[in-house]
């Protein structure tokens, strides 16, 4: 591609390929091993608000970045520009795609997670920025579009789970739902068929949303049982695209109200401890 440095082209394409691969990744990859530290054991996330970015900065960086991305792939569209937490560097969010970092002149790009060294240890600035954005998007979620397994008695907490009915660890997590409900935790399901819109998994989850009894239909699918094939106006495609925007890269993806995503399966006891203690 004329005018585009090979290293930039390679970096951006690699980021897109990584994003596409992650969306197809098996849940086993997102589930922690027995010896891996669980996010439930980590300290609470201490959010640091990003520095202000002027409208002129946003306009200039967006224009330069779009010029670099032009012709690579029509999916590369800058959806936001924010401060990266390092003087002179900015965080670029690609619409329904990866997050990249760049300098003020848009001369360099790098991807990955950005950490800041503080007196209290490392702070994951990337995670913090993503959590802030997720909370803003979650504020506009319509519970009526979800399949919700309500808490028993007083609701003390809730989790929003992006799920694929054919995913083994999604099926395993569903077995924990009665214990979560009994503890006062509502489980709100949103659809994320990993094989994409129009796939067999997509058709199955659409049938669950269109069923006369969506909760029973979801439970049957998670038990690998068949349900009646049905079609209706449904939010499944919208859920799938929203999951990509929120950074969902595998299922199950457990979204907490503070904007943090817990990837993969977690036992009910671990979730109860994190949410209620």
PDB file of N, CA, C and O in Angstrom, residues 114-187:
ATOM      1  N   UNK A 114      -1.561  -0.943  29.001  1.00  0.00           N
ATOM      2  CA  UNK A 114      -0.663   0.092  29.502  1.00  0.00           C
ATOM      3  C   UNK A 114      -0.743   0.126  31.024  1.00  0.00           C
ATOM      4  O   UNK A 114      -1.823   0.266  31.603  1.00  0.00           O
ATOM      5  N   UNK A 115       0.415   0.012  31.686  1.00  0.00           N
ATOM      6  CA  UNK A 115       0.479   0.024  33.144  1.00  0.00           C
ATOM      7  C   UNK A 115       1.260   1.259  33.619  1.00  0.00           C
ATOM      8  O   UNK A 115       2.208   1.694  32.971  1.00  0.00           O
ATOM      9  N   UNK A 116       0.838   1.776  34.769  1.00  0.00           N
ATOM     10  CA  UNK A 116       1.554   2.881  35.402  1.00  0.00           C
ATOM     11  C   UNK A 116       2.132   2.396  36.725  1.00  0.00           C
ATOM     12  O   UNK A 116       1.453   1.703  37.498  1.00  0.00           O
ATOM     13  N   UNK A 117       3.382   2.750  36.980  1.00  0.00           N
ATOM     14  CA  UNK A 117       4.026   2.392  38.241  1.00  0.00           C
ATOM     15  C   UNK A 117       3.672   3.453  39.277  1.00  0.00           C
ATOM     16  O   UNK A 117       3.943   4.644  39.081  1.00  0.00           O
ATOM     17  N   UNK A 118       3.039   3.052  40.375  1.00  0.00           N
ATOM     18  CA  UNK A 118       2.659   3.975  41.439  1.00  0.00           C
ATOM     19  C   UNK A 118       3.249   3.493  42.768  1.00  0.00           C
ATOM     20  O   UNK A 118       3.832   2.411  42.848  1.00  0.00           O
ATOM     21  N   UNK A 119       3.079   4.291  43.803  1.00  0.00           N
ATOM     22  CA  UNK A 119       3.568   3.906  45.131  1.00  0.00           C
ATOM     23  C   UNK A 119       2.866   2.658  45.650  1.00  0.00           C
ATOM     24  O   UNK A 119       3.388   1.966  46.523  1.00  0.00           O
ATOM     25  N   UNK A 120       1.663   2.396  45.116  1.00  0.00           N
ATOM     26  CA  UNK A 120       0.887   1.229  45.544  1.00  0.00           C
ATOM     27  C   UNK A 120       1.004   0.055  44.578  1.00  0.00           C
ATOM     28  O   UNK A 120       0.231  -0.900  44.654  1.00  0.00           O
ATOM     29  N   UNK A 121       1.970   0.128  43.660  1.00  0.00           N
ATOM     30  CA  UNK A 121       2.164  -0.954  42.712  1.00  0.00           C
ATOM     31  C   UNK A 121       1.728  -0.558  41.312  1.00  0.00           C
ATOM     32  O   UNK A 121       1.581   0.630  40.997  1.00  0.00           O
ATOM     33  N   UNK A 122       1.537  -1.556  40.449  1.00  0.00           N
ATOM     34  CA  UNK A 122       1.157  -1.302  39.068  1.00  0.00           C
ATOM     35  C   UNK A 122      -0.341  -1.026  38.950  1.00  0.00           C
ATOM     36  O   UNK A 122      -1.150  -1.712  39.567  1.00  0.00           O
ATOM     37  N   UNK A 123      -0.680  -0.024  38.163  1.00  0.00           N
ATOM     38  CA  UNK A 123      -2.068   0.304  37.875  1.00  0.00           C
ATOM     39  C   UNK A 123      -2.291   0.081  36.387  1.00  0.00           C
ATOM     40  O   UNK A 123      -1.559   0.612  35.550  1.00  0.00           O
ATOM     41  N   UNK A 124      -3.295  -0.723  36.048  1.00  0.00           N
ATOM     42  CA  UNK A 124      -3.611  -1.026  34.661  1.00  0.00           C
ATOM     43  C   UNK A 124      -4.490   0.087  34.092  1.00  0.00           C
ATOM     44  O   UNK A 124      -5.711   0.107  34.284  1.00  0.00           O
ATOM     45  N   UNK A 125      -3.865   1.045  33.404  1.00  0.00           N
ATOM     46  CA  UNK A 125      -4.599   2.182  32.860  1.00  0.00           C
ATOM     47  C   UNK A 125      -5.549   1.754  31.745  1.00  0.00           C
ATOM     48  O   UNK A 125      -6.629   2.333  31.575  1.00  0.00           O
ATOM     49  N   UNK A 126      -5.150   0.744  30.985  1.00  0.00           N
ATOM     50  CA  UNK A 126      -6.017   0.259  29.900  1.00  0.00           C
ATOM     51  C   UNK A 126      -7.308  -0.294  30.469  1.00  0.00           C
ATOM     52  O   UNK A 126      -8.408   0.011  29.982  1.00  0.00           O
ATOM     53  N   UNK A 127      -7.198  -1.098  31.511  1.00  0.00           N
ATOM     54  CA  UNK A 127      -8.384  -1.694  32.121  1.00  0.00           C
ATOM     55  C   UNK A 127      -9.286  -0.618  32.711  1.00  0.00           C
ATOM     56  O   UNK A 127     -10.507  -0.702  32.612  1.00  0.00           O
ATOM     57  N   UNK A 128      -8.685   0.376  33.306  1.00  0.00           N
ATOM     58  CA  UNK A 128      -9.470   1.445  33.902  1.00  0.00           C
ATOM     59  C   UNK A 128     -10.261   2.212  32.843  1.00  0.00           C
ATOM     60  O   UNK A 128     -11.454   2.494  33.018  1.00  0.00           O
ATOM     61  N   UNK A 129      -9.616   2.544  31.729  1.00  0.00           N
ATOM     62  CA  UNK A 129     -10.297   3.269  30.666  1.00  0.00           C
ATOM     63  C   UNK A 129     -11.438   2.441  30.089  1.00  0.00           C
ATOM     64  O   UNK A 129     -12.528   2.953  29.828  1.00  0.00           O
ATOM     65  N   UNK A 130     -11.184   1.149  29.902  1.00  0.00           N
ATOM     66  CA  UNK A 130     -12.221   0.273  29.371  1.00  0.00           C
ATOM     67  C   UNK A 130     -13.401   0.175  30.336  1.00  0.00           C
ATOM     68  O   UNK A 130     -14.564   0.161  29.905  1.00  0.00           O
ATOM     69  N   UNK A 131     -13.108   0.120  31.641  1.00  0.00           N
ATOM     70  CA  UNK A 131     -14.184   0.014  32.629  1.00  0.00           C
ATOM     71  C   UNK A 131     -15.071   1.256  32.611  1.00  0.00           C
ATOM     72  O   UNK A 131     -16.298   1.162  32.711  1.00  0.00           O
ATOM     73  N   UNK A 132     -14.456   2.427  32.476  1.00  0.00           N
ATOM     74  CA  UNK A 132     -15.219   3.674  32.409  1.00  0.00           C
ATOM     75  C   UNK A 132     -16.135   3.667  31.188  1.00  0.00           C
ATOM     76  O   UNK A 132     -17.326   4.023  31.268  1.00  0.00           O
ATOM     77  N   UNK A 133     -15.613   3.235  30.037  1.00  0.00           N
ATOM     78  CA  UNK A 133     -16.412   3.206  28.816  1.00  0.00           C
ATOM     79  C   UNK A 133     -17.545   2.189  28.929  1.00  0.00           C
ATOM     80  O   UNK A 133     -18.670   2.442  28.487  1.00  0.00           O
ATOM     81  N   UNK A 134     -17.242   1.031  29.527  1.00  0.00           N
ATOM     82  CA  UNK A 134     -18.285  -0.001  29.673  1.00  0.00           C
ATOM     83  C   UNK A 134     -19.408   0.483  30.575  1.00  0.00           C
ATOM     84  O   UNK A 134     -20.583   0.228  30.303  1.00  0.00           O
ATOM     85  N   UNK A 135     -19.080   1.170  31.664  1.00  0.00           N
ATOM     86  CA  UNK A 135     -20.114   1.662  32.568  1.00  0.00           C
ATOM     87  C   UNK A 135     -21.043   2.629  31.838  1.00  0.00           C
ATOM     88  O   UNK A 135     -22.258   2.614  32.040  1.00  0.00           O
ATOM     89  N   UNK A 136     -20.464   3.469  30.978  1.00  0.00           N
ATOM     90  CA  UNK A 136     -21.276   4.427  30.227  1.00  0.00           C
ATOM     91  C   UNK A 136     -22.225   3.693  29.276  1.00  0.00           C
ATOM     92  O   UNK A 136     -23.397   4.049  29.144  1.00  0.00           O
ATOM     93  N   UNK A 137     -21.720   2.654  28.607  1.00  0.00           N
ATOM     94  CA  UNK A 137     -22.563   1.887  27.694  1.00  0.00           C
ATOM     95  C   UNK A 137     -23.620   1.088  28.453  1.00  0.00           C
ATOM     96  O   UNK A 137     -24.775   0.970  28.016  1.00  0.00           O
ATOM     97  N   UNK A 138     -23.237   0.539  29.613  1.00  0.00           N
ATOM     98  CA  UNK A 138     -24.172  -0.260  30.404  1.00  0.00           C
ATOM     99  C   UNK A 138     -25.334   0.566  30.926  1.00  0.00           C
ATOM    100  O   UNK A 138     -26.430   0.052  31.143  1.00  0.00           O
ATOM    101  N   UNK A 139     -25.088   1.854  31.130  1.00  0.00           N
ATOM    102  CA  UNK A 139     -26.154   2.719  31.654  1.00  0.00           C
ATOM    103  C   UNK A 139     -27.335   2.779  30.694  1.00  0.00           C
ATOM    104  O   UNK A 139     -28.460   3.090  31.099  1.00  0.00           O
ATOM    105  N   UNK A 140     -27.079   2.472  29.411  1.00  0.00           N
ATOM    106  CA  UNK A 140     -28.136   2.543  28.411  1.00  0.00           C
ATOM    107  C   UNK A 140     -28.698   1.173  28.035  1.00  0.00           C
ATOM    108  O   UNK A 140     -29.506   1.073  27.102  1.00  0.00           O
ATOM    109  N   UNK A 141     -28.259   0.117  28.728  1.00  0.00           N
ATOM    110  CA  UNK A 141     -28.762  -1.219  28.413  1.00  0.00           C
ATOM    111  C   UNK A 141     -30.233  -1.344  28.809  1.00  0.00           C
ATOM    112  O   UNK A 141     -30.655  -0.838  29.854  1.00  0.00           O
ATOM    113  N   UNK A 142     -30.991  -2.032  27.986  1.00  0.00           N
ATOM    114  CA  UNK A 142     -32.404  -2.245  28.254  1.00  0.00           C
ATOM    115  C   UNK A 142     -32.598  -3.649  28.832  1.00  0.00           C
ATOM    116  O   UNK A 142     -32.432  -4.639  28.116  1.00  0.00           O
ATOM    117  N   UNK A 143     -32.942  -3.759  30.114  1.00  0.00           N
ATOM    118  CA  UNK A 143     -33.152  -5.091  30.701  1.00  0.00           C
ATOM    119  C   UNK A 143     -34.210  -5.909  29.968  1.00  0.00           C
ATOM    120  O   UNK A 143     -34.184  -7.136  29.988  1.00  0.00           O
ATOM    121  N   UNK A 144     -35.150  -5.216  29.305  1.00  0.00           N
ATOM    122  CA  UNK A 144     -36.200  -5.925  28.580  1.00  0.00           C
ATOM    123  C   UNK A 144     -35.643  -6.734  27.416  1.00  0.00           C
ATOM    124  O   UNK A 144     -36.306  -7.648  26.912  1.00  0.00           O
ATOM    125  N   UNK A 145     -34.420  -6.401  26.978  1.00  0.00           N
ATOM    126  CA  UNK A 145     -33.820  -7.129  25.857  1.00  0.00           C
ATOM    127  C   UNK A 145     -33.049  -8.362  26.318  1.00  0.00           C
ATOM    128  O   UNK A 145     -32.533  -9.115  25.485  1.00  0.00           O
ATOM    129  N   UNK A 146     -32.960  -8.586  27.630  1.00  0.00           N
ATOM    130  CA  UNK A 146     -32.164  -9.669  28.187  1.00  0.00           C
ATOM    131  C   UNK A 146     -33.045 -10.841  28.618  1.00  0.00           C
ATOM    132  O   UNK A 146     -34.253 -10.698  28.788  1.00  0.00           O
ATOM    133  N   UNK A 147     -32.420 -11.994  28.798  1.00  0.00           N
ATOM    134  CA  UNK A 147     -33.059 -13.117  29.482  1.00  0.00           C
ATOM    135  C   UNK A 147     -32.500 -13.119  30.903  1.00  0.00           C
ATOM    136  O   UNK A 147     -31.294 -13.325  31.103  1.00  0.00           O
ATOM    137  N   UNK A 148     -33.355 -12.842  31.872  1.00  0.00           N
ATOM    138  CA  UNK A 148     -32.902 -12.605  33.241  1.00  0.00           C
ATOM    139  C   UNK A 148     -33.408 -13.706  34.171  1.00  0.00           C
ATOM    140  O   UNK A 148     -34.610 -13.979  34.238  1.00  0.00           O
ATOM    141  N   UNK A 149     -32.474 -14.295  34.901  1.00  0.00           N
ATOM    142  CA  UNK A 149     -32.811 -15.227  35.971  1.00  0.00           C
ATOM    143  C   UNK A 149     -32.759 -14.424  37.269  1.00  0.00           C
ATOM    144  O   UNK A 149     -31.664 -14.076  37.741  1.00  0.00           O
ATOM    145  N   UNK A 150     -33.905 -14.081  37.840  1.00  0.00           N
ATOM    146  CA  UNK A 150     -33.944 -13.113  38.937  1.00  0.00           C
ATOM    147  C   UNK A 150     -33.438 -13.688  40.253  1.00  0.00           C
ATOM    148  O   UNK A 150     -33.450 -14.907  40.480  1.00  0.00           O
ATOM    149  N   UNK A 151     -32.988 -12.781  41.107  1.00  0.00           N
ATOM    150  CA  UNK A 151     -32.565 -13.168  42.458  1.00  0.00           C
ATOM    151  C   UNK A 151     -33.773 -13.627  43.261  1.00  0.00           C
ATOM    152  O   UNK A 151     -34.899 -13.173  43.036  1.00  0.00           O
ATOM    153  N   UNK A 152     -33.522 -14.534  44.169  1.00  0.00           N
ATOM    154  CA  UNK A 152     -34.578 -14.965  45.091  1.00  0.00           C
ATOM    155  C   UNK A 152     -34.642 -13.979  46.253  1.00  0.00           C
ATOM    156  O   UNK A 152     -33.624 -13.656  46.858  1.00  0.00           O
ATOM    157  N   UNK A 153     -35.824 -13.472  46.543  1.00  0.00           N
ATOM    158  CA  UNK A 153     -35.958 -12.486  47.616  1.00  0.00           C
ATOM    159  C   UNK A 153     -35.351 -11.159  47.196  1.00  0.00           C
ATOM    160  O   UNK A 153     -35.468 -10.742  46.038  1.00  0.00           O
ATOM    161  N   UNK A 154     -34.696 -10.491  48.124  1.00  0.00           N
ATOM    162  CA  UNK A 154     -34.083  -9.191  47.846  1.00  0.00           C
ATOM    163  C   UNK A 154     -32.878  -9.351  46.924  1.00  0.00           C
ATOM    164  O   UNK A 154     -32.001 -10.177  47.159  1.00  0.00           O
ATOM    165  N   UNK A 155     -32.847  -8.541  45.858  1.00  0.00           N
ATOM    166  CA  UNK A 155     -31.682  -8.569  44.975  1.00  0.00           C
ATOM    167  C   UNK A 155     -30.546  -7.776  45.615  1.00  0.00           C
ATOM    168  O   UNK A 155     -30.675  -6.595  45.907  1.00  0.00           O
ATOM    169  N   UNK A 156     -29.414  -8.442  45.794  1.00  0.00           N
ATOM    170  CA  UNK A 156     -28.252  -7.815  46.413  1.00  0.00           C
ATOM    171  C   UNK A 156     -27.199  -7.410  45.395  1.00  0.00           C
ATOM    172  O   UNK A 156     -26.360  -6.546  45.664  1.00  0.00           O
ATOM    173  N   UNK A 157     -27.204  -8.063  44.234  1.00  0.00           N
ATOM    174  CA  UNK A 157     -26.212  -7.773  43.193  1.00  0.00           C
ATOM    175  C   UNK A 157     -26.714  -8.380  41.896  1.00  0.00           C
ATOM    176  O   UNK A 157     -27.718  -9.100  41.868  1.00  0.00           O
ATOM    177  N   UNK A 158     -26.013  -8.079  40.818  1.00  0.00           N
ATOM    178  CA  UNK A 158     -26.342  -8.664  39.531  1.00  0.00           C
ATOM    179  C   UNK A 158     -25.082  -8.810  38.695  1.00  0.00           C
ATOM    180  O   UNK A 158     -24.094  -8.101  38.909  1.00  0.00           O
ATOM    181  N   UNK A 159     -25.118  -9.743  37.763  1.00  0.00           N
ATOM    182  CA  UNK A 159     -24.058  -9.882  36.768  1.00  0.00           C
ATOM    183  C   UNK A 159     -24.727  -9.932  35.397  1.00  0.00           C
ATOM    184  O   UNK A 159     -25.836 -10.436  35.251  1.00  0.00           O
ATOM    185  N   UNK A 160     -24.049  -9.371  34.417  1.00  0.00           N
ATOM    186  CA  UNK A 160     -24.521  -9.410  33.039  1.00  0.00           C
ATOM    187  C   UNK A 160     -23.566 -10.307  32.273  1.00  0.00           C
ATOM    188  O   UNK A 160     -22.364 -10.024  32.216  1.00  0.00           O
ATOM    189  N   UNK A 161     -24.075 -11.394  31.724  1.00  0.00           N
ATOM    190  CA  UNK A 161     -23.221 -12.424  31.128  1.00  0.00           C
ATOM    191  C   UNK A 161     -23.456 -12.495  29.626  1.00  0.00           C
ATOM    192  O   UNK A 161     -24.580 -12.755  29.172  1.00  0.00           O
ATOM    193  N   UNK A 162     -22.402 -12.272  28.846  1.00  0.00           N
ATOM    194  CA  UNK A 162     -22.458 -12.530  27.410  1.00  0.00           C
ATOM    195  C   UNK A 162     -22.234 -14.020  27.211  1.00  0.00           C
ATOM    196  O   UNK A 162     -21.212 -14.563  27.641  1.00  0.00           O
ATOM    197  N   UNK A 163     -23.195 -14.683  26.558  1.00  0.00           N
ATOM    198  CA  UNK A 163     -23.193 -16.141  26.533  1.00  0.00           C
ATOM    199  C   UNK A 163     -23.379 -16.700  25.129  1.00  0.00           C
ATOM    200  O   UNK A 163     -23.995 -16.072  24.260  1.00  0.00           O
ATOM    201  N   UNK A 164     -22.832 -17.904  24.935  1.00  0.00           N
ATOM    202  CA  UNK A 164     -23.009 -18.698  23.729  1.00  0.00           C
ATOM    203  C   UNK A 164     -23.585 -20.029  24.189  1.00  0.00           C
ATOM    204  O   UNK A 164     -22.975 -20.715  25.015  1.00  0.00           O
ATOM    205  N   UNK A 165     -24.742 -20.423  23.673  1.00  0.00           N
ATOM    206  CA  UNK A 165     -25.416 -21.600  24.202  1.00  0.00           C
ATOM    207  C   UNK A 165     -24.660 -22.889  23.906  1.00  0.00           C
ATOM    208  O   UNK A 165     -24.884 -23.916  24.562  1.00  0.00           O
ATOM    209  N   UNK A 166     -23.754 -22.868  22.929  1.00  0.00           N
ATOM    210  CA  UNK A 166     -22.976 -24.064  22.591  1.00  0.00           C
ATOM    211  C   UNK A 166     -21.616 -24.107  23.283  1.00  0.00           C
ATOM    212  O   UNK A 166     -20.847 -25.041  23.074  1.00  0.00           O
ATOM    213  N   UNK A 167     -21.315 -23.095  24.081  1.00  0.00           N
ATOM    214  CA  UNK A 167     -20.015 -23.005  24.763  1.00  0.00           C
ATOM    215  C   UNK A 167     -20.038 -23.846  26.040  1.00  0.00           C
ATOM    216  O   UNK A 167     -20.919 -23.693  26.887  1.00  0.00           O
ATOM    217  N   UNK A 168     -19.050 -24.753  26.175  1.00  0.00           N
ATOM    218  CA  UNK A 168     -19.017 -25.665  27.320  1.00  0.00           C
ATOM    219  C   UNK A 168     -18.984 -24.913  28.645  1.00  0.00           C
ATOM    220  O   UNK A 168     -19.717 -25.245  29.587  1.00  0.00           O
ATOM    221  N   UNK A 169     -18.150 -23.890  28.737  1.00  0.00           N
ATOM    222  CA  UNK A 169     -18.026 -23.180  30.013  1.00  0.00           C
ATOM    223  C   UNK A 169     -19.243 -22.280  30.280  1.00  0.00           C
ATOM    224  O   UNK A 169     -19.536 -21.971  31.427  1.00  0.00           O
ATOM    225  N   UNK A 170     -19.958 -21.883  29.219  1.00  0.00           N
ATOM    226  CA  UNK A 170     -21.236 -21.181  29.426  1.00  0.00           C
ATOM    227  C   UNK A 170     -22.258 -22.149  30.018  1.00  0.00           C
ATOM    228  O   UNK A 170     -23.032 -21.792  30.916  1.00  0.00           O
ATOM    229  N   UNK A 171     -22.249 -23.368  29.515  1.00  0.00           N
ATOM    230  CA  UNK A 171     -23.147 -24.393  30.046  1.00  0.00           C
ATOM    231  C   UNK A 171     -22.800 -24.702  31.506  1.00  0.00           C
ATOM    232  O   UNK A 171     -23.689 -24.856  32.351  1.00  0.00           O
ATOM    233  N   UNK A 172     -21.510 -24.751  31.790  1.00  0.00           N
ATOM    234  CA  UNK A 172     -21.061 -25.026  33.160  1.00  0.00           C
ATOM    235  C   UNK A 172     -21.442 -23.880  34.099  1.00  0.00           C
ATOM    236  O   UNK A 172     -21.898 -24.102  35.224  1.00  0.00           O
ATOM    237  N   UNK A 173     -21.282 -22.637  33.630  1.00  0.00           N
ATOM    238  CA  UNK A 173     -21.662 -21.481  34.446  1.00  0.00           C
ATOM    239  C   UNK A 173     -23.163 -21.486  34.718  1.00  0.00           C
ATOM    240  O   UNK A 173     -23.601 -21.106  35.810  1.00  0.00           O
ATOM    241  N   UNK A 174     -23.956 -21.926  33.740  1.00  0.00           N
ATOM    242  CA  UNK A 174     -25.416 -21.924  33.930  1.00  0.00           C
ATOM    243  C   UNK A 174     -25.820 -22.857  35.078  1.00  0.00           C
ATOM    244  O   UNK A 174     -26.849 -22.621  35.736  1.00  0.00           O
ATOM    245  N   UNK A 175     -25.032 -23.875  35.330  1.00  0.00           N
ATOM    246  CA  UNK A 175     -25.325 -24.770  36.443  1.00  0.00           C
ATOM    247  C   UNK A 175     -25.163 -24.064  37.791  1.00  0.00           C
ATOM    248  O   UNK A 175     -25.688 -24.529  38.807  1.00  0.00           O
ATOM    249  N   UNK A 176     -24.448 -22.930  37.800  1.00  0.00           N
ATOM    250  CA  UNK A 176     -24.234 -22.154  39.021  1.00  0.00           C
ATOM    251  C   UNK A 176     -25.342 -21.126  39.247  1.00  0.00           C
ATOM    252  O   UNK A 176     -25.405 -20.508  40.314  1.00  0.00           O
ATOM    253  N   UNK A 177     -26.199 -20.925  38.247  1.00  0.00           N
ATOM    254  CA  UNK A 177     -27.213 -19.872  38.337  1.00  0.00           C
ATOM    255  C   UNK A 177     -28.155 -20.058  39.532  1.00  0.00           C
ATOM    256  O   UNK A 177     -28.448 -19.082  40.251  1.00  0.00           O
ATOM    257  N   UNK A 178     -28.661 -21.272  39.813  1.00  0.00           N
ATOM    258  CA  UNK A 178     -29.540 -21.408  40.987  1.00  0.00           C
ATOM    259  C   UNK A 178     -28.869 -20.968  42.286  1.00  0.00           C
ATOM    260  O   UNK A 178     -29.516 -20.329  43.134  1.00  0.00           O
ATOM    261  N   UNK A 179     -27.589 -21.285  42.461  1.00  0.00           N
ATOM    262  CA  UNK A 179     -26.879 -20.878  43.678  1.00  0.00           C
ATOM    263  C   UNK A 179     -26.711 -19.365  43.732  1.00  0.00           C
ATOM    264  O   UNK A 179     -26.832 -18.746  44.801  1.00  0.00           O
ATOM    265  N   UNK A 180     -26.438 -18.747  42.585  1.00  0.00           N
ATOM    266  CA  UNK A 180     -26.311 -17.290  42.537  1.00  0.00           C
ATOM    267  C   UNK A 180     -27.650 -16.629  42.858  1.00  0.00           C
ATOM    268  O   UNK A 180     -27.709 -15.666  43.639  1.00  0.00           O
ATOM    269  N   UNK A 181     -28.714 -17.131  42.259  1.00  0.00           N
ATOM    270  CA  UNK A 181     -30.052 -16.582  42.527  1.00  0.00           C
ATOM    271  C   UNK A 181     -30.420 -16.725  44.000  1.00  0.00           C
ATOM    272  O   UNK A 181     -30.982 -15.799  44.608  1.00  0.00           O
ATOM    273  N   UNK A 182     -30.102 -17.876  44.588  1.00  0.00           N
ATOM    274  CA  UNK A 182     -30.417 -18.113  46.002  1.00  0.00           C
ATOM    275  C   UNK A 182     -29.665 -17.159  46.915  1.00  0.00           C
ATOM    276  O   UNK A 182     -30.141 -16.819  48.005  1.00  0.00           O
ATOM    277  N   UNK A 183     -28.489 -16.703  46.458  1.00  0.00           N
ATOM    278  CA  UNK A 183     -27.683 -15.768  47.248  1.00  0.00           C
ATOM    279  C   UNK A 183     -28.114 -14.317  47.040  1.00  0.00           C
ATOM    280  O   UNK A 183     -27.529 -13.406  47.628  1.00  0.00           O
ATOM    281  N   UNK A 184     -29.126 -14.095  46.183  1.00  0.00           N
ATOM    282  CA  UNK A 184     -29.596 -12.734  45.941  1.00  0.00           C
ATOM    283  C   UNK A 184     -28.947 -12.057  44.749  1.00  0.00           C
ATOM    284  O   UNK A 184     -28.973 -10.834  44.631  1.00  0.00           O
ATOM    285  N   UNK A 185     -28.361 -12.854  43.843  1.00  0.00           N
ATOM    286  CA  UNK A 185     -27.679 -12.302  42.673  1.00  0.00           C
ATOM    287  C   UNK A 185     -28.475 -12.633  41.415  1.00  0.00           C
ATOM    288  O   UNK A 185     -28.735 -13.807  41.124  1.00  0.00           O
ATOM    289  N   UNK A 186     -28.888 -11.615  40.684  1.00  0.00           N
ATOM    290  CA  UNK A 186     -29.581 -11.807  39.418  1.00  0.00           C
ATOM    291  C   UNK A 186     -28.568 -12.057  38.307  1.00  0.00           C
ATOM    292  O   UNK A 186     -27.494 -11.446  38.290  1.00  0.00           O
ATOM    293  N   UNK A 187     -28.911 -12.947  37.400  1.00  0.00           N
ATOM    294  CA  UNK A 187     -28.050 -13.251  36.257  1.00  0.00           C
ATOM    295  C   UNK A 187     -28.766 -12.790  34.993  1.00  0.00           C
ATOM    296  O   UNK A 187     -29.832 -13.295  34.654  1.00  0.00           O
TER     297      UNK A 187
END
